[in-house]
Coordinates of N, CA and C in Angstrom, one line a residue:
M1044 N 0.8 -1.2 0.0 CA 0.0 0.0 0.0 C 0.9 1.3 0.0
I1045 N 0.5 2.2 -0.8 CA 1.2 3.5 -0.8 C 0.4 4.5 0.1
L1046 N 1.2 5.1 1.0 CA 0.6 6.1 1.9 C 0.8 7.5 1.4
V1047 N -0.2 8.3 1.5 CA -0.1 9.8 1.1 C -0.5 10.6 2.3
D1048 N 0.6 11.2 2.9 CA 0.4 11.9 4.2 C 0.4 13.4 3.9
H1049 N -0.7 14.1 4.1 CA -0.7 15.6 4.0 C 0.0 16.2 5.2
Q1050 N 1.0 17.0 5.0 CA 1.7 17.6 6.1 C 2.0 19.1 5.8
T1051 N 2.3 19.9 6.8 CA 2.7 21.2 6.7 C 4.1 21.4 7.3
I1052 N 5.1 21.7 6.6 CA 6.5 21.9 7.1 C 6.9 23.3 6.9
A1053 N 7.1 24.0 8.0 CA 7.4 25.5 8.0 C 6.5 26.2 7.1
E1054 N 5.2 26.0 7.3 CA 4.1 26.7 6.6 C 4.0 26.3 5.1
I1055 N 4.8 25.2 4.7 CA 4.7 24.8 3.3 C 3.9 23.5 3.3
P1056 N 2.8 23.5 2.6 CA 2.0 22.3 2.5 C 2.6 21.3 1.5
V1057 N 2.7 20.0 2.0 CA 3.4 19.0 1.1 C 2.6 17.7 1.3
L1058 N 2.8 16.8 0.3 CA 2.3 15.5 0.4 C 3.6 14.6 0.5
N1059 N 3.6 13.8 1.6 CA 4.7 12.9 1.9 C 4.3 11.5 1.5
I1060 N 4.9 11.0 0.5 CA 4.4 9.7 -0.1 C 5.4 8.6 0.0
V1061 N 4.9 7.5 0.5 CA 5.9 6.4 0.8 C 5.1 5.1 0.9
K1062 N 5.8 4.0 0.6 CA 5.2 2.7 0.8 C 5.0 2.5 2.3
E1063 N 3.9 1.8 2.6 CA 3.5 1.6 4.0 C 4.7 0.9 4.8
D1064 N 5.3 -0.1 4.2 CA 6.4 -0.8 4.8 C 7.6 0.1 5.1
N1065 N 7.7 1.2 4.4 CA 8.8 2.2 4.6 C 8.5 3.4 5.5
Q1066 N 7.3 3.4 6.0 CA 6.9 4.5 6.8 C 7.9 4.7 8.0
G1067 N 8.3 5.9 8.2 CA 9.2 6.2 9.4 C 10.7 5.9 9.1
K1068 N 11.0 5.3 7.9 CA 12.4 5.0 7.6 C 13.1 6.1 7.0
S1069 N 14.5 6.1 7.1 CA 15.3 7.0 6.4 C 15.5 6.5 5.0
L1070 N 15.0 7.2 4.0 CA 14.9 6.7 2.6 C 15.5 7.7 1.6
P1071 N 16.0 7.1 0.5 CA 16.3 8.0 -0.6 C 15.1 8.8 -1.0
T1072 N 15.2 10.1 -1.2 CA 14.0 11.0 -1.2 C 14.1 11.9 -2.5
I1073 N 12.9 12.1 -3.1 CA 12.8 12.9 -4.3 C 11.8 14.0 -4.0
F1074 N 12.2 15.3 -4.2 CA 11.4 16.4 -4.1 C 10.9 16.7 -5.5
F1075 N 9.6 16.7 -5.7 CA 9.0 16.8 -7.1 C 8.1 18.0 -7.1
Y1076 N 8.3 18.9 -8.1 CA 7.6 20.2 -8.2 C 6.6 20.3 -9.3
H1077 N 5.4 20.8 -9.0 CA 4.4 21.0 -10.0 C 4.6 22.2 -11.0
G1078 N 3.8 22.3 -12.0 CA 3.9 23.3 -13.0 C 3.1 24.6 -12.6
F1079 N 3.2 25.6 -13.5 CA 2.6 26.9 -13.3 C 1.1 26.7 -13.3
G1080 N 0.4 27.3 -12.3 CA -1.0 27.3 -12.2 C -1.6 26.0 -11.7
S1081 N -0.7 25.1 -11.3 CA -1.2 23.8 -10.9 C -1.1 23.6 -9.4
Q1082 N -1.0 22.4 -8.9 CA -0.9 22.1 -7.5 C -0.4 20.7 -7.3
K1083 N 0.1 20.4 -6.1 CA 0.8 19.2 -5.8 C -0.1 17.9 -6.0
E1084 N -1.4 18.0 -5.7 CA -2.2 16.8 -5.9 C -2.3 16.3 -7.3
L1085 N -2.1 17.1 -8.3 CA -2.2 16.7 -9.7 C -0.9 16.0 -10.1
Y1086 N 0.0 15.8 -9.2 CA 1.3 15.1 -9.6 C 1.4 13.8 -8.8
L1087 N 0.3 13.3 -8.2 CA 0.3 12.1 -7.4 C 0.8 10.9 -8.1
H1088 N 0.6 10.9 -9.5 CA 1.0 9.7 -10.2 C 2.5 9.5 -10.2
Y1089 N 3.3 10.7 -10.2 CA 4.7 10.6 -10.1 C 5.1 10.0 -8.7
G1090 N 4.4 10.6 -7.6 CA 4.7 10.1 -6.3 C 4.4 8.6 -6.1
Y1091 N 3.3 8.2 -6.7 CA 2.9 6.7 -6.5 C 4.0 5.8 -7.2
L1092 N 4.3 6.2 -8.5 CA 5.3 5.3 -9.2 C 6.6 5.3 -8.5
L1093 N 7.1 6.4 -8.0 CA 8.4 6.5 -7.4 C 8.3 5.8 -6.0
A1094 N 7.3 6.0 -5.2 CA 7.1 5.3 -3.9 C 7.1 3.8 -4.1
Q1095 N 6.5 3.3 -5.1 CA 6.5 1.9 -5.4 C 7.9 1.3 -5.5
R1096 N 8.8 2.1 -5.9 CA 10.2 1.7 -6.1 C 11.1 2.0 -4.9
G1097 N 10.5 2.3 -3.8 CA 11.2 2.5 -2.5 C 11.6 3.9 -2.2
F1098 N 11.2 4.9 -2.9 CA 11.6 6.2 -2.6 C 10.6 6.9 -1.7
R1099 N 11.0 7.9 -0.9 CA 10.1 8.8 -0.3 C 10.0 10.0 -1.3
V1100 N 8.7 10.4 -1.5 CA 8.5 11.5 -2.4 C 7.8 12.6 -1.7
I1101 N 8.3 13.8 -1.9 CA 7.7 15.0 -1.3 C 7.2 15.9 -2.4
L1102 N 5.9 16.1 -2.4 CA 5.3 17.0 -3.4 C 4.9 18.3 -2.7
P1103 N 5.6 19.4 -2.8 CA 5.2 20.7 -2.2 C 4.3 21.5 -3.1
D1104 N 3.5 22.4 -2.4 CA 2.8 23.4 -3.2 C 3.7 24.6 -3.2
A1105 N 3.8 25.2 -4.4 CA 4.6 26.4 -4.6 C 3.8 27.6 -4.1
K1106 N 4.5 28.7 -3.8 CA 3.8 29.9 -3.4 C 2.8 30.4 -4.5
L1107 N 1.7 30.9 -4.1 CA 0.6 31.4 -4.9 C 0.0 30.3 -5.7
H1108 N 0.2 29.0 -5.2 CA -0.4 27.9 -5.9 C -1.0 26.9 -4.9
G1109 N -2.0 26.1 -5.3 CA -2.6 25.1 -4.4 C -3.1 25.7 -3.1
E1110 N -2.7 25.1 -2.0 CA -3.2 25.6 -0.7 C -2.6 27.0 -0.4
R1111 N -1.6 27.4 -1.1 CA -1.0 28.7 -0.9 C -1.4 29.8 -1.9
Q1112 N -2.4 29.5 -2.7 CA -2.9 30.4 -3.7 C -3.5 31.7 -3.2
G1113 N -4.3 31.5 -2.1 CA -5.0 32.6 -1.5 C -5.9 33.3 -2.6
E1114 N -5.8 34.6 -2.7 CA -6.6 35.4 -3.7 C -5.9 35.6 -5.0
A1115 N -4.7 34.9 -5.2 CA -3.9 35.1 -6.4 C -4.6 34.5 -7.6
D1116 N -4.7 35.3 -8.7 CA -5.2 34.7 -9.9 C -4.1 34.4 -10.9
E1117 N -4.4 34.0 -12.1 CA -3.4 33.6 -13.0 C -2.5 34.7 -13.4
S1118 N -3.0 35.9 -13.5 CA -2.2 37.1 -13.8 C -1.1 37.3 -12.7
E1119 N -1.5 37.3 -11.5 CA -0.6 37.5 -10.4 C 0.4 36.4 -10.3
Q1120 N 0.0 35.1 -10.6 CA 1.0 34.0 -10.7 C 2.0 34.3 -11.8
A1121 N 1.6 34.8 -12.9 CA 2.5 35.1 -14.0 C 3.4 36.2 -13.7
V1122 N 2.9 37.3 -13.1 CA 3.8 38.4 -12.7 C 4.9 38.0 -11.7
Y1123 N 4.5 37.1 -10.8 CA 5.5 36.7 -9.8 C 6.1 35.3 -10.1
F1124 N 6.1 34.9 -11.4 CA 6.6 33.6 -11.8 C 8.0 33.3 -11.2
W1125 N 8.9 34.2 -11.4 CA 10.3 34.0 -10.9 C 10.4 34.1 -9.4
H1126 N 9.6 34.8 -8.8 CA 9.6 34.8 -7.3 C 9.2 33.4 -6.8
V1127 N 8.2 32.8 -7.5 CA 7.7 31.5 -7.1 C 8.9 30.5 -7.3
V1128 N 9.5 30.5 -8.5 CA 10.6 29.6 -8.7 C 11.7 29.8 -7.7
Q1129 N 12.1 31.0 -7.4 CA 13.2 31.2 -6.4 C 12.8 30.8 -5.0
S1130 N 11.5 31.0 -4.7 CA 11.0 30.5 -3.4 C 11.1 29.0 -3.3
N1131 N 10.7 28.3 -4.3 CA 10.8 26.9 -4.4 C 12.2 26.4 -4.0
I1132 N 13.2 27.1 -4.7 CA 14.6 26.7 -4.6 C 15.1 27.0 -3.1
D1133 N 14.7 28.2 -2.6 CA 15.2 28.5 -1.3 C 14.5 27.6 -0.2
E1134 N 13.3 27.3 -0.4 CA 12.5 26.5 0.6 C 13.0 25.0 0.6
L1135 N 13.6 24.6 -0.4 CA 14.1 23.2 -0.4 C 15.0 22.9 0.8
L1136 N 15.8 23.8 1.1 CA 16.7 23.6 2.3 C 15.9 23.4 3.6
T1137 N 14.9 24.2 3.7 CA 14.0 24.1 4.9 C 13.4 22.7 5.0
L1138 N 12.8 22.3 3.9 CA 12.2 21.0 3.8 C 13.2 19.9 4.1
K1139 N 14.3 19.9 3.5 CA 15.4 18.9 3.7 C 15.8 18.8 5.2
E1140 N 16.0 20.0 5.8 CA 16.5 20.0 7.2 C 15.4 19.4 8.1
E1141 N 14.2 19.8 7.9 CA 13.1 19.3 8.8 C 13.0 17.7 8.6
L1142 N 13.0 17.2 7.4 CA 12.9 15.8 7.2 C 14.1 15.0 7.7
L1143 N 15.3 15.7 7.6 CA 16.5 15.1 8.2 C 16.4 15.0 9.7
A1144 N 15.8 16.0 10.3 CA 15.6 16.0 11.8 C 14.6 14.9 12.2
R1145 N 13.7 14.5 11.3 CA 12.8 13.5 11.6 C 13.3 12.1 11.2
H1146 N 14.5 12.1 10.7 CA 15.2 10.8 10.2 C 14.4 10.1 9.2
E1147 N 13.8 10.9 8.3 CA 13.0 10.3 7.2 C 13.7 10.2 5.8
I1148 N 14.8 10.9 5.7 CA 15.5 10.9 4.4 C 17.0 10.6 4.6
D1149 N 17.5 10.0 3.5 CA 18.9 9.7 3.5 C 19.6 10.9 2.8
P1150 N 20.5 11.6 3.6 CA 21.1 12.8 3.1 C 22.0 12.6 1.9
E1151 N 22.4 11.4 1.7 CA 23.3 11.0 0.6 C 22.6 10.7 -0.7
R1152 N 21.2 10.6 -0.6 CA 20.5 10.2 -1.7 C 19.2 11.0 -1.9
I1153 N 19.5 12.3 -2.4 CA 18.4 13.2 -2.5 C 18.3 13.6 -4.0
G1154 N 17.1 13.5 -4.6 CA 16.9 13.9 -6.0 C 15.8 15.0 -6.1
V1155 N 15.8 15.7 -7.2 CA 14.8 16.7 -7.4 C 14.3 16.5 -8.9
G1156 N 13.1 16.9 -9.1 CA 12.5 16.8 -10.4 C 11.2 17.7 -10.5
G1157 N 10.7 17.8 -11.7 CA 9.5 18.6 -11.8 C 9.1 18.8 -13.3
V1158 N 7.9 19.3 -13.5 CA 7.3 19.5 -14.8 C 7.2 21.0 -15.0
S1159 N 7.7 21.5 -16.2 CA 7.5 22.9 -16.6 C 8.1 23.8 -15.6
M1160 N 7.3 24.6 -14.9 CA 7.8 25.5 -13.8 C 8.6 24.7 -12.8
G1161 N 8.1 23.5 -12.5 CA 8.8 22.6 -11.6 C 10.1 22.1 -12.1
A1162 N 10.2 21.9 -13.4 CA 11.5 21.5 -14.1 C 12.5 22.7 -14.0
I1163 N 12.0 23.9 -14.3 CA 12.8 25.1 -14.2 C 13.4 25.2 -12.8
T1164 N 12.5 25.0 -11.8 CA 12.9 25.0 -10.4 C 14.0 24.0 -10.1
S1165 N 13.9 22.8 -10.6 CA 14.8 21.7 -10.4 C 16.2 22.0 -11.0
L1166 N 16.2 22.6 -12.1 CA 17.5 23.0 -12.8 C 18.2 24.1 -11.9
G1167 N 17.4 25.0 -11.4 CA 18.0 26.0 -10.5 C 18.5 25.4 -9.2
M1168 N 17.8 24.4 -8.7 CA 18.3 23.8 -7.5 C 19.7 23.1 -7.7
L1169 N 19.9 22.6 -8.9 CA 21.2 22.0 -9.2 C 22.3 23.0 -9.2
A1170 N 22.0 24.2 -9.5 CA 22.9 25.3 -9.5 C 23.2 25.8 -8.0
R1171 N 22.2 25.6 -7.2 CA 22.3 26.1 -5.8 C 22.9 25.1 -4.8
Y1172 N 22.5 23.8 -5.0 CA 22.8 22.8 -3.9 C 23.7 21.7 -4.5
D1173 N 24.9 21.5 -3.9 CA 25.7 20.4 -4.4 C 25.4 19.1 -3.8
W1174 N 24.5 19.1 -2.8 CA 24.1 17.8 -2.2 C 23.0 17.1 -2.9
I1175 N 22.4 17.7 -3.9 CA 21.5 17.0 -4.8 C 22.2 16.0 -5.6
K1176 N 21.8 14.7 -5.7 CA 22.5 13.7 -6.4 C 22.0 13.5 -7.8
V1177 N 20.7 13.7 -8.1 CA 20.1 13.4 -9.4 C 19.0 14.5 -9.7
G1178 N 19.0 14.9 -10.9 CA 17.9 15.9 -11.3 C 17.1 15.4 -12.5
V1179 N 15.9 15.8 -12.6 CA 15.0 15.4 -13.7 C 14.2 16.7 -14.1
S1180 N 14.4 17.0 -15.4 CA 13.7 18.2 -15.9 C 12.8 17.7 -17.1
L1181 N 11.5 17.9 -16.8 CA 10.5 17.6 -17.8 C 9.9 18.9 -18.4
M1182 N 10.4 19.3 -19.6 CA 9.9 20.5 -20.2 C 10.4 21.8 -19.5
G1183 N 11.7 21.8 -19.1 CA 12.2 22.9 -18.4 C 13.2 23.7 -19.2
S1184 N 13.8 24.7 -18.5 CA 14.9 25.6 -19.1 C 15.8 25.9 -18.0
A1185 N 17.1 25.7 -18.3 CA 18.2 26.1 -17.4 C 18.6 27.5 -17.6
Y1186 N 18.1 28.1 -18.7 CA 18.5 29.4 -19.2 C 17.6 30.5 -18.6
Y1187 N 17.8 30.8 -17.3 CA 16.9 31.7 -16.6 C 16.9 33.1 -17.2
G1188 N 18.1 33.6 -17.4 CA 18.1 35.0 -17.9 C 17.4 35.2 -19.3
H1189 N 17.7 34.3 -20.2 CA 17.1 34.4 -21.5 C 15.6 34.1 -21.5
F1190 N 15.2 33.1 -20.8 CA 13.8 32.7 -20.7 C 13.0 33.8 -20.0
A1191 N 13.6 34.4 -19.0 CA 12.9 35.4 -18.2 C 12.6 36.6 -19.1
K1192 N 13.6 37.0 -20.0 CA 13.4 38.1 -20.9 C 12.3 37.8 -21.9
Q1193 N 12.2 36.5 -22.4 CA 11.2 36.1 -23.4 C 9.8 36.2 -22.7
L1194 N 9.7 35.7 -21.5 CA 8.4 35.8 -20.7 C 8.0 37.2 -20.5
L1195 N 9.0 38.1 -20.2 CA 8.7 39.5 -20.0 C 8.1 40.1 -21.2
I1196 N 8.6 39.8 -22.4 CA 8.1 40.3 -23.6 C 6.6 39.9 -23.8
Q1197 N 6.4 38.6 -23.6 CA 5.0 38.0 -23.7 C 4.1 38.7 -22.7
A1198 N 4.5 38.8 -21.5 CA 3.7 39.4 -20.5 C 3.3 40.9 -20.8
T1199 N 4.3 41.6 -21.2 CA 4.1 43.0 -21.6 C 3.1 43.1 -22.7
D1200 N 3.3 42.2 -23.7 CA 2.3 42.2 -24.9 C 0.9 42.0 -24.4
Q1201 N 0.8 41.2 -23.3 CA -0.6 40.9 -22.8 C -1.1 41.9 -21.9
G1202 N -0.3 43.0 -21.7 CA -0.8 44.1 -20.8 C -0.5 43.9 -19.4
L1203 N 0.3 43.0 -19.0 CA 0.6 42.8 -17.6 C 1.6 43.9 -17.1
Q1204 N 1.4 44.3 -15.9 CA 2.3 45.3 -15.3 C 3.1 44.7 -14.1
F1205 N 4.3 45.1 -13.9 CA 5.1 44.6 -12.8 C 5.4 45.6 -11.7
P1206 N 4.9 45.2 -10.5 CA 5.1 46.1 -9.4 C 6.4 46.0 -8.7
Y1207 N 7.4 45.8 -9.5 CA 8.8 45.8 -9.0 C 9.8 46.1 -10.1
D1208 N 11.0 46.4 -9.8 CA 12.0 46.7 -10.8 C 12.4 45.5 -11.5
V1209 N 12.1 45.4 -12.8 CA 12.3 44.2 -13.6 C 13.8 43.9 -13.8
D1210 N 14.6 45.0 -14.0 CA 16.0 44.7 -14.2 C 16.6 44.1 -12.9
E1211 N 16.2 44.6 -11.7 CA 16.7 44.0 -10.5 C 16.2 42.6 -10.4
R1212 N 15.0 42.3 -10.8 CA 14.5 40.9 -10.7 C 15.3 40.0 -11.6
L1213 N 15.6 40.4 -12.8 CA 16.4 39.6 -13.7 C 17.8 39.4 -13.1
A1214 N 18.4 40.4 -12.6 CA 19.8 40.3 -12.0 C 19.8 39.3 -10.8
S1215 N 18.7 39.3 -10.1 CA 18.7 38.4 -8.9 C 18.6 36.9 -9.2
L1216 N 18.3 36.6 -10.5 CA 18.2 35.2 -10.9 C 19.6 34.6 -11.2
N1217 N 20.6 35.5 -11.3 CA 21.9 35.0 -11.7 C 22.5 33.8 -10.9
P1218 N 22.3 33.8 -9.6 CA 22.9 32.7 -8.8 C 22.1 31.4 -9.1
Y1219 N 21.0 31.5 -9.6 CA 20.2 30.3 -9.9 C 20.2 29.8 -11.3
D1220 N 21.0 30.5 -12.1 CA 21.0 30.3 -13.6 C 22.1 29.2 -13.9
L1221 N 21.7 28.0 -14.0 CA 22.6 26.9 -14.2 C 23.4 27.0 -15.5
S1222 N 22.7 27.6 -16.5 CA 23.4 27.8 -17.8 C 24.6 28.6 -17.7
E1223 N 24.7 29.5 -16.7 CA 25.9 30.4 -16.6 C 27.0 29.8 -15.7
Q1224 N 26.7 28.6 -15.2 CA 27.7 28.0 -14.3 C 27.5 26.4 -14.4
L1225 N 27.7 25.9 -15.6 CA 27.5 24.5 -15.8 C 28.4 23.6 -15.1
E1226 N 29.6 24.2 -14.7 CA 30.5 23.4 -13.9 C 29.9 22.9 -12.6
K1227 N 28.8 23.6 -12.1 CA 28.2 23.2 -10.9 C 27.4 21.9 -11.0
L1228 N 27.0 21.6 -12.2 CA 26.4 20.3 -12.5 C 27.3 19.1 -12.2
G1229 N 28.6 19.3 -12.5 CA 29.6 18.3 -12.3 C 29.2 17.0 -13.1
D1230 N 29.4 15.9 -12.5 CA 29.0 14.6 -13.1 C 27.7 14.0 -12.6
R1231 N 26.9 14.9 -12.1 CA 25.6 14.5 -11.5 C 24.6 14.0 -12.7
P1232 N 23.9 12.9 -12.5 CA 23.0 12.5 -13.5 C 21.8 13.5 -13.7
L1233 N 21.5 13.7 -14.9 CA 20.4 14.7 -15.3 C 19.6 14.1 -16.4
Y1234 N 18.3 14.0 -16.2 CA 17.4 13.5 -17.3 C 16.6 14.7 -17.8
L1235 N 16.7 14.9 -19.1 CA 16.0 16.0 -19.8 C 14.9 15.4 -20.8
W1236 N 13.7 15.7 -20.6 CA 12.6 15.3 -21.5 C 11.9 16.5 -22.0
H1237 N 11.7 16.5 -23.3 CA 11.0 17.7 -23.9 C 10.3 17.3 -25.2
G1238 N 9.2 17.9 -25.4 CA 8.4 17.7 -26.7 C 9.0 18.8 -27.7
K1239 N 9.2 18.3 -28.9 CA 9.8 19.2 -29.9 C 8.8 20.3 -30.3
M1240 N 7.5 20.1 -30.1 CA 6.5 21.0 -30.5 C 6.1 21.9 -29.4
D1241 N 6.8 21.9 -28.3 CA 6.4 22.7 -27.1 C 6.2 24.1 -27.4
N1242 N 5.1 24.7 -27.1 CA 4.8 26.1 -27.4 C 4.7 26.9 -26.2
V1243 N 5.2 26.4 -25.1 CA 5.2 27.1 -23.8 C 6.6 27.4 -23.3
V1244 N 7.4 26.3 -23.1 CA 8.8 26.3 -22.8 C 9.5 25.7 -24.0
P1245 N 10.2 26.5 -24.8 CA 10.7 26.0 -26.1 C 11.7 24.8 -25.9
F1246 N 11.5 23.8 -26.7 CA 12.4 22.7 -26.8 C 13.9 23.0 -26.9
A1247 N 14.1 24.2 -27.6 CA 15.5 24.6 -27.9 C 16.3 24.7 -26.6
Y1248 N 15.7 25.0 -25.5 CA 16.4 25.2 -24.2 C 17.1 23.8 -23.8
S1249 N 16.3 22.8 -23.8 CA 16.8 21.5 -23.4 C 17.9 21.0 -24.4
E1250 N 17.6 21.2 -25.7 CA 18.5 20.8 -26.7 C 19.9 21.5 -26.6
R1251 N 19.8 22.8 -26.4 CA 21.0 23.6 -26.2 C 21.8 23.2 -25.0
L1252 N 21.1 23.0 -23.9 CA 21.8 22.5 -22.7 C 22.6 21.2 -22.9
Y1253 N 21.9 20.3 -23.5 CA 22.5 19.0 -23.8 C 23.7 19.1 -24.7
Q1254 N 23.5 19.8 -25.8 CA 24.6 20.0 -26.8 C 25.8 20.7 -26.2
T1255 N 25.6 21.7 -25.3 CA 26.7 22.3 -24.6 C 27.4 21.4 -23.7
L1256 N 26.7 20.6 -23.0 CA 27.3 19.6 -22.1 C 28.1 18.5 -22.9
V1257 N 27.6 18.1 -24.1 CA 28.3 17.2 -25.0 C 29.6 17.8 -25.4
E1258 N 29.5 19.0 -25.9 CA 30.7 19.7 -26.4 C 31.7 19.9 -25.3
D1259 N 31.3 20.1 -24.1 CA 32.2 20.3 -23.0 C 32.7 18.9 -22.4
G1260 N 32.2 17.8 -23.0 CA 32.6 16.5 -22.4 C 32.0 16.2 -21.1
E1261 N 30.8 16.8 -20.8 CA 30.2 16.7 -19.5 C 28.9 16.0 -19.5
A1262 N 28.6 15.3 -20.6 CA 27.3 14.7 -20.8 C 27.2 13.2 -20.5
E1263 N 28.2 12.6 -19.9 CA 28.2 11.2 -19.7 C 27.0 10.7 -18.9
N1264 N 26.6 11.4 -17.9 CA 25.4 11.0 -17.1 C 24.2 11.8 -17.4
V1265 N 24.1 12.5 -18.6 CA 23.0 13.3 -18.9 C 22.3 12.6 -20.1
K1266 N 21.0 12.5 -20.0 CA 20.1 11.9 -21.0 C 19.1 12.8 -21.5
L1267 N 19.1 13.1 -22.8 CA 18.0 13.9 -23.4 C 17.1 13.0 -24.2
V1268 N 15.8 13.1 -23.9 CA 14.8 12.3 -24.5 C 13.9 13.3 -25.2
V1269 N 13.7 13.2 -26.5 CA 12.9 14.1 -27.4 C 11.7 13.4 -27.9
D1270 N 10.6 14.0 -27.6 CA 9.3 13.5 -28.3 C 9.0 14.4 -29.5
E1271 N 9.1 13.8 -30.6 CA 9.0 14.6 -31.9 C 7.7 15.3 -32.1
K1272 N 6.6 14.8 -31.5 CA 5.3 15.3 -31.7 C 4.7 16.0 -30.5
A1273 N 5.2 15.8 -29.4 CA 4.6 16.4 -28.1 C 4.7 17.9 -28.1
K1274 N 3.6 18.5 -27.6 CA 3.6 19.9 -27.2 C 3.9 20.0 -25.8
H1275 N 3.2 20.8 -25.0 CA 3.5 21.1 -23.6 C 2.8 20.1 -22.7
K1276 N 3.1 18.8 -22.9 CA 2.5 17.8 -22.1 C 3.4 16.6 -22.1
V1277 N 3.7 16.1 -20.9 CA 4.6 14.9 -20.7 C 3.9 13.6 -21.1
S1278 N 4.5 12.9 -22.0 CA 3.9 11.6 -22.4 C 4.1 10.5 -21.3
I1279 N 3.4 9.4 -21.4 CA 3.5 8.3 -20.5 C 5.0 7.8 -20.6
E1280 N 5.6 7.8 -21.8 CA 7.0 7.3 -21.9 C 7.9 8.3 -21.1
G1281 N 7.6 9.6 -21.2 CA 8.4 10.5 -20.5 C 8.3 10.4 -18.9
I1282 N 7.1 10.1 -18.5 CA 6.9 9.9 -17.0 C 7.6 8.6 -16.6
L1283 N 7.4 7.5 -17.3 CA 8.1 6.3 -16.9 C 9.6 6.4 -17.1
G1284 N 10.1 7.1 -18.1 CA 11.5 7.3 -18.3 C 12.1 8.0 -17.1
S1285 N 11.4 9.0 -16.6 CA 12.0 9.8 -15.5 C 12.0 8.9 -14.2
V1286 N 11.0 8.1 -14.0 CA 11.0 7.2 -12.9 C 12.1 6.2 -12.9
S1287 N 12.3 5.6 -14.1 CA 13.4 4.7 -14.3 C 14.8 5.3 -14.1
F1288 N 14.9 6.6 -14.5 CA 16.2 7.3 -14.3 C 16.5 7.5 -12.8
F1289 N 15.5 7.9 -12.1 CA 15.7 8.0 -10.6 C 16.1 6.6 -10.0
E1290 N 15.4 5.6 -10.5 CA 15.7 4.3 -10.0 C 17.1 3.9 -10.3
K1291 N 17.6 4.2 -11.4 CA 18.9 3.8 -11.8 C 20.0 4.6 -11.1
Y1292 N 19.8 5.9 -10.9 CA 20.9 6.7 -10.4 C 20.8 7.1 -8.9
L1293 N 19.6 7.0 -8.3 CA 19.4 7.4 -7.0 C 19.3 6.2 -6.0

């Protein structure tokens, strides 16, 4: 039986998912993040599949999403998109430390993954934390600066206004921009899945990241999986591939 325990850790709502036989044990743990405008419950299938294989899976709600949405609408979520991503990254340390104190996670076997905004989050986490062992990006971008500028153009065209200094916001992303510090990835395993027809997060970001790592001789543990027909939706093959990747390397 797979147990799904709703918890709140430092005011962060999470689902803590584990096999019943593994309840209370220190386990290899995966923090998995949802996409823009979504919530943790909609990613339970990832948690179930990974828990079946012996992992503890933590599904958090991002700020302005799920139980933390409050009065925020889609426009506010869009305006504060990078604030949400950065909060996810910063909050990971809090979640990790609390679960370590509970003796629920193996500190030597921690992975991160996510879909779309969650994938972008995971790539930033690899830039921030060297204790992450494995990363999975499903339709993400490691190119924070470039993608942020593209999103800014789209948002401005849609008439959105930003109640903060945009240039300062862009500059603050630099420490989280893996593309500008690829040496921080090291030899850590990374799974990249992307649909070639993606019209939300362009496929070119995953392709460029992989090609750069290949050219630098740093792609030995990096796998790029391309779905030639997929738009902005992860296929069953992509889901199962990410689960198998965690199982192999974590």
